[in-house]
PDB file of C-alpha atoms in Angstrom:
ATOM      1  CA  MET A 252      83.167  59.928  90.597  1.00 49.00           C
ATOM      2  CA  PRO A 253      82.331  62.097  87.567  1.00 50.00           C
ATOM      3  CA  PHE A 254      85.017  64.475  86.313  1.00 42.00           C
ATOM      4  CA  GLY A 255      83.080  67.606  87.372  1.00 42.00           C
ATOM      5  CA  LYS A 256      82.752  66.421  90.979  1.00 44.00           C
ATOM      6  CA  ARG A 257      86.454  65.504  91.171  1.00 47.00           C
ATOM      7  CA  LEU A 258      87.392  68.909  89.837  1.00 39.00           C
ATOM      8  CA  LEU A 259      85.072  70.641  92.297  1.00 38.00           C
ATOM      9  CA  THR A 260      86.468  68.569  95.177  1.00 43.00           C
ATOM     10  CA  ARG A 261      90.031  69.476  94.200  1.00 48.00           C
ATOM     11  CA  LEU A 262      89.175  73.159  93.922  1.00 38.00           C
ATOM     12  CA  ILE A 263      87.572  73.147  97.367  1.00 44.00           C
ATOM     13  CA  CYS A 264      90.609  71.380  98.836  1.00 42.00           C
ATOM     14  CA  CYS A 265      92.942  73.918  97.223  1.00 42.00           C
ATOM     15  CA  LEU A 266      90.907  76.808  98.587  1.00 42.00           C
ATOM     16  CA  LEU A 267      90.890  75.301 102.075  1.00 42.00           C
ATOM     17  CA  LEU A 268      94.629  74.727 101.989  1.00 45.00           C
ATOM     18  CA  ALA A 269      95.242  78.230 100.677  1.00 44.00           C
ATOM     19  CA  SER A 270      93.134  79.815 103.410  1.00 39.00           C
ATOM     20  CA  THR A 271      94.911  77.726 106.035  1.00 38.00           C
ATOM     21  CA  ALA A 272      98.293  78.948 104.812  1.00 40.00           C
ATOM     22  CA  ILE A 273      97.123  82.556 104.900  1.00 42.00           C
ATOM     23  CA  SER A 274      95.775  82.103 108.417  1.00 40.00           C
ATOM     24  CA  ALA A 275      99.085  80.676 109.579  1.00 41.00           C
ATOM     25  CA  ASP A 276     100.925  83.745 108.253  1.00 49.00           C
ATOM     26  CA  ASP A 277      98.479  86.110 109.951  1.00 53.00           C
ATOM     27  CA  SER A 278      99.135  84.557 113.354  1.00 50.00           C
ATOM     28  CA  ALA A 279     102.884  85.207 113.173  1.00 54.00           C
ATOM     29  CA  PRO A 280     103.923  87.854 115.676  1.00 62.00           C
ATOM     30  CA  ALA A 281     104.466  91.272 114.139  1.00 82.00           C
ATOM     31  CA  ARG A 282     107.985  92.612 114.322  1.00 88.00           C
ATOM     32  CA  SER A 283     108.563  95.899 116.082  1.00 92.00           C
ATOM     33  CA  TRP A 284     109.780  99.045 114.360  1.00 93.00           C
ATOM     34  CA  ASP A 285     113.211  98.703 115.988  1.00 93.00           C
ATOM     35  CA  GLU A 286     113.548  95.057 114.914  1.00 96.00           C
ATOM     36  CA  LEU A 287     112.582  95.945 111.365  1.00 96.00           C
ATOM     37  CA  VAL A 288     114.998  98.886 111.226  1.00 95.00           C
ATOM     38  CA  LYS A 289     117.816  96.638 112.470  1.00 96.00           C
ATOM     39  CA  ALA A 290     116.901  94.027 109.857  1.00 96.00           C
ATOM     40  CA  ASP A 291     116.797  96.722 107.164  1.00 96.00           C
ATOM     41  CA  GLU A 292     120.184  98.133 108.169  1.00 96.00           C
ATOM     42  CA  ALA A 293     121.712  94.649 108.352  1.00 97.00           C
ATOM     43  CA  ALA A 294     120.356  93.804 104.897  1.00 96.00           C
ATOM     44  CA  ILE A 295     121.742  97.007 103.386  1.00 95.00           C
ATOM     45  CA  LEU A 296     125.161  96.400 104.949  1.00 97.00           C
ATOM     46  CA  LYS A 297     125.078  92.827 103.679  1.00 97.00           C
ATOM     47  CA  LEU A 298     124.226  94.006 100.160  1.00 96.00           C
ATOM     48  CA  ARG A 299     127.132  96.465 100.205  1.00 96.00           C
ATOM     49  CA  ASP A 300     129.466  93.741 101.454  1.00 96.00           C
ATOM     50  CA  LEU A 301     128.271  91.344  98.760  1.00 96.00           C
ATOM     51  CA  GLN A 302     128.813  94.012  96.089  1.00 96.00           C
ATOM     52  CA  ALA A 303     132.393  94.504  97.272  1.00 96.00           C
ATOM     53  CA  LYS A 304     133.076  90.752  97.385  1.00 96.00           C
ATOM     54  CA  TYR A 305     131.592  90.293  93.924  1.00 96.00           C
ATOM     55  CA  GLN A 306     134.281  92.535  92.418  1.00 95.00           C
ATOM     56  CA  THR A 307     137.092  90.129  93.334  1.00 95.00           C
ATOM     57  CA  ALA A 308     135.277  86.780  93.310  1.00 95.00           C
ATOM     58  CA  ASP A 309     135.913  84.002  90.818  1.00 95.00           C
ATOM     59  CA  THR A 310     133.085  82.710  88.613  1.00 93.00           C
ATOM     60  CA  ASP A 311     131.776  80.177  91.150  1.00 92.00           C
ATOM     61  CA  GLY A 312     132.007  82.745  93.919  1.00 93.00           C
ATOM     62  CA  LYS A 313     130.094  85.263  91.835  1.00 94.00           C
ATOM     63  CA  ILE A 314     127.243  82.805  91.342  1.00 96.00           C
ATOM     64  CA  GLU A 315     127.039  82.172  95.088  1.00 96.00           C
ATOM     65  CA  ILE A 316     127.236  85.893  95.875  1.00 96.00           C
ATOM     66  CA  LEU A 317     124.538  86.667  93.309  1.00 96.00           C
ATOM     67  CA  GLU A 318     122.208  84.070  94.852  1.00 96.00           C
ATOM     68  CA  ASP A 319     122.806  85.514  98.330  1.00 97.00           C
ATOM     69  CA  TYR A 320     122.249  89.025  96.971  1.00 96.00           C
ATOM     70  CA  GLN A 321     118.954  88.036  95.344  1.00 96.00           C
ATOM     71  CA  THR A 322     117.774  86.299  98.532  1.00 96.00           C
ATOM     72  CA  THR A 323     118.560  89.395 100.588  1.00 96.00           C
ATOM     73  CA  ILE A 324     116.749  91.663  98.107  1.00 94.00           C
ATOM     74  CA  ALA A 325     113.742  89.322  98.128  1.00 95.00           C
ATOM     75  CA  ASP A 326     113.612  89.454 101.947  1.00 95.00           C
ATOM     76  CA  LEU A 327     113.722  93.246 101.860  1.00 94.00           C
ATOM     77  CA  GLN A 328     110.996  93.427  99.210  1.00 92.00           C
ATOM     78  CA  SER A 329     108.719  90.766 100.685  1.00 94.00           C
ATOM     79  CA  ASN A 330     109.106  91.138 104.424  1.00 95.00           C
ATOM     80  CA  ILE A 331     111.031  94.112 105.734  1.00 96.00           C
ATOM     81  CA  ILE A 332     109.915  97.053 103.558  1.00 95.00           C
ATOM     82  CA  PRO A 333     106.177  96.147 103.572  1.00 95.00           C
ATOM     83  CA  ALA A 334     106.222  95.775 107.361  1.00 96.00           C
ATOM     84  CA  LEU A 335     108.008  99.114 107.742  1.00 96.00           C
ATOM     85  CA  GLU A 336     105.472 100.687 105.381  1.00 95.00           C
ATOM     86  CA  LYS A 337     102.612  99.613 107.654  1.00 94.00           C
ATOM     87  CA  LEU A 338     104.266 101.161 110.707  1.00 94.00           C
ATOM     88  CA  LEU A 339     105.602 104.284 108.999  1.00 92.00           C
ATOM     89  CA  PRO A 340     102.593 106.647 109.326  1.00 90.00           C
ATOM     90  CA  GLY A 341     102.502 106.243 113.101  1.00 89.00           C
ATOM     91  CA  LYS A 342     106.262 106.590 113.361  1.00 90.00           C
ATOM     92  CA  LEU A 343     106.316 109.773 111.260  1.00 87.00           C
ATOM     93  CA  ALA A 344     103.694 111.306 113.535  1.00 84.00           C
ATOM     94  CA  THR A 345     105.696 110.621 116.710  1.00 85.00           C
ATOM     95  CA  ALA A 346     109.292 111.025 115.524  1.00 77.00           C
ATOM     96  CA  GLU A 347     109.166 114.010 113.202  1.00 70.00           C
ATOM     97  CA  GLN A 348     112.832 114.981 113.301  1.00 77.00           C
ATOM     98  CA  ASP A 349     114.360 111.526 113.719  1.00 84.00           C
ATOM     99  CA  LEU A 350     116.833 111.136 110.847  1.00 87.00           C
ATOM    100  CA  LYS A 351     116.562 107.353 110.904  1.00 90.00           C
ATOM    101  CA  VAL A 352     112.784 107.562 110.512  1.00 91.00           C
ATOM    102  CA  GLN A 353     113.258 110.042 107.656  1.00 90.00           C
ATOM    103  CA  ARG A 354     115.744 107.695 105.935  1.00 91.00           C
ATOM    104  CA  ILE A 355     113.414 104.717 106.277  1.00 93.00           C
ATOM    105  CA  ALA A 356     110.489 106.837 105.064  1.00 93.00           C
ATOM    106  CA  SER A 357     112.434 107.841 101.967  1.00 92.00           C
ATOM    107  CA  GLN A 358     113.362 104.215 101.290  1.00 94.00           C
ATOM    108  CA  VAL A 359     109.783 102.976 101.747  1.00 95.00           C
ATOM    109  CA  VAL A 360     108.372 105.707  99.492  1.00 95.00           C
ATOM    110  CA  GLN A 361     110.924 104.872  96.801  1.00 93.00           C
ATOM    111  CA  PHE A 362     110.008 101.188  97.091  1.00 93.00           C
ATOM    112  CA  ALA A 363     106.312 101.997  96.590  1.00 94.00           C
ATOM    113  CA  LEU A 364     107.166 104.143  93.575  1.00 93.00           C
ATOM    114  CA  ASP A 365     109.432 101.444  92.096  1.00 92.00           C
ATOM    115  CA  ASP A 366     106.569  98.986  92.559  1.00 92.00           C
ATOM    116  CA  ASN A 367     104.276 101.310  90.529  1.00 94.00           C
ATOM    117  CA  ARG A 368     102.063 101.918  93.565  1.00 94.00           C
ATOM    118  CA  PHE A 369     101.811 105.604  92.790  1.00 96.00           C
ATOM    119  CA  SER A 370      98.878 106.344  95.077  1.00 95.00           C
ATOM    120  CA  ASP A 371     100.645 104.726  98.056  1.00 95.00           C
ATOM    121  CA  ALA A 372     103.890 106.523  97.226  1.00 96.00           C
ATOM    122  CA  LYS A 373     102.072 109.852  97.010  1.00 96.00           C
ATOM    123  CA  THR A 374     100.245 109.300 100.312  1.00 94.00           C
ATOM    124  CA  LEU A 375     103.457 108.382 102.123  1.00 94.00           C
ATOM    125  CA  ALA A 376     105.383 111.264 100.535  1.00 95.00           C
ATOM    126  CA  GLU A 377     102.665 113.699 101.596  1.00 95.00           C
ATOM    127  CA  GLN A 378     102.977 112.389 105.163  1.00 92.00           C
ATOM    128  CA  ILE A 379     106.720 113.010 105.017  1.00 91.00           C
ATOM    129  CA  LEU A 380     106.088 116.546 103.770  1.00 92.00           C
ATOM    130  CA  LYS A 381     103.807 117.223 106.744  1.00 90.00           C
ATOM    131  CA  THR A 382     106.770 116.642 109.062  1.00 86.00           C
ATOM    132  CA  ASN A 383     109.474 117.938 106.727  1.00 86.00           C
ATOM    133  CA  PRO A 384     108.019 120.353 104.140  1.00 90.00           C
ATOM    134  CA  ASP A 385     111.413 120.914 102.505  1.00 89.00           C
ATOM    135  CA  ASP A 386     112.142 117.247 101.727  1.00 91.00           C
ATOM    136  CA  PRO A 387     113.084 117.318  98.026  1.00 94.00           C
ATOM    137  CA  HIS A 388     112.764 113.548  97.565  1.00 94.00           C
ATOM    138  CA  ALA A 389     109.215 113.483  98.940  1.00 95.00           C
ATOM    139  CA  THR A 390     108.286 116.505  96.814  1.00 96.00           C
ATOM    140  CA  ASN A 391     109.601 114.781  93.693  1.00 96.00           C
ATOM    141  CA  ILE A 392     107.724 111.580  94.547  1.00 96.00           C
ATOM    142  CA  VAL A 393     104.449 113.504  94.922  1.00 97.00           C
ATOM    143  CA  GLY A 394     105.007 115.123  91.525  1.00 96.00           C
ATOM    144  CA  ILE A 395     105.911 111.835  89.849  1.00 96.00           C
ATOM    145  CA  ALA A 396     102.869 110.138  91.375  1.00 96.00           C
ATOM    146  CA  GLN A 397     100.623 112.973  90.215  1.00 96.00           C
ATOM    147  CA  PHE A 398     102.019 112.647  86.701  1.00 96.00           C
ATOM    148  CA  ALA A 399     101.514 108.861  86.762  1.00 95.00           C
ATOM    149  CA  ASP A 400      97.899 109.415  87.848  1.00 94.00           C
ATOM    150  CA  HIS A 401      97.458 111.867  84.928  1.00 95.00           C
ATOM    151  CA  ASP A 402      97.184 114.877  87.233  1.00 95.00           C
ATOM    152  CA  PHE A 403      99.462 116.870  84.950  1.00 96.00           C
ATOM    153  CA  ALA A 404      98.498 120.284  86.321  1.00 96.00           C
ATOM    154  CA  GLY A 405      99.196 119.078  89.870  1.00 95.00           C
ATOM    155  CA  ALA A 406     102.511 117.561  88.795  1.00 96.00           C
ATOM    156  CA  ILE A 407     103.604 120.795  87.109  1.00 95.00           C
ATOM    157  CA  LYS A 408     102.638 122.804  90.188  1.00 96.00           C
ATOM    158  CA  THR A 409     104.404 120.398  92.571  1.00 95.00           C
ATOM    159  CA  LEU A 410     107.572 120.074  90.520  1.00 94.00           C
ATOM    160  CA  SER A 411     107.904 123.783  89.605  1.00 91.00           C
TER     161      SER A 411
END
């Protein structure tokens, strides 16, 4: 078989395998808001516990703790926070004064900002401000996002 045909065959196989993997992920059952909040809270408690243990651990223990810490952070960044972000707009609309929803909203907005997704951060922060117009964190996020998007006049107005 000529080189070009082998390469084309391999590319097609890779694309088919990649689309199969994506399809398998899409069929996984979505986690509920409550499950995600529990997972988020458990992860944060675990991170705090690992930080405390790290202070007194020996060198080998520190390596193990660091690996566990990084795995927990990766789970938060890859699975928990993005899933919460998808559910957040609906939750903000129905649970305006719920402090847990407000805490999660603040965390999700900060994650979007840290990930340089300024437009997403601004949109989420504006949704928070609809339910809690005095939220200083959300106000700051809107201003930062405006600045990042070169809306300097808007940023000055928001942050003044």
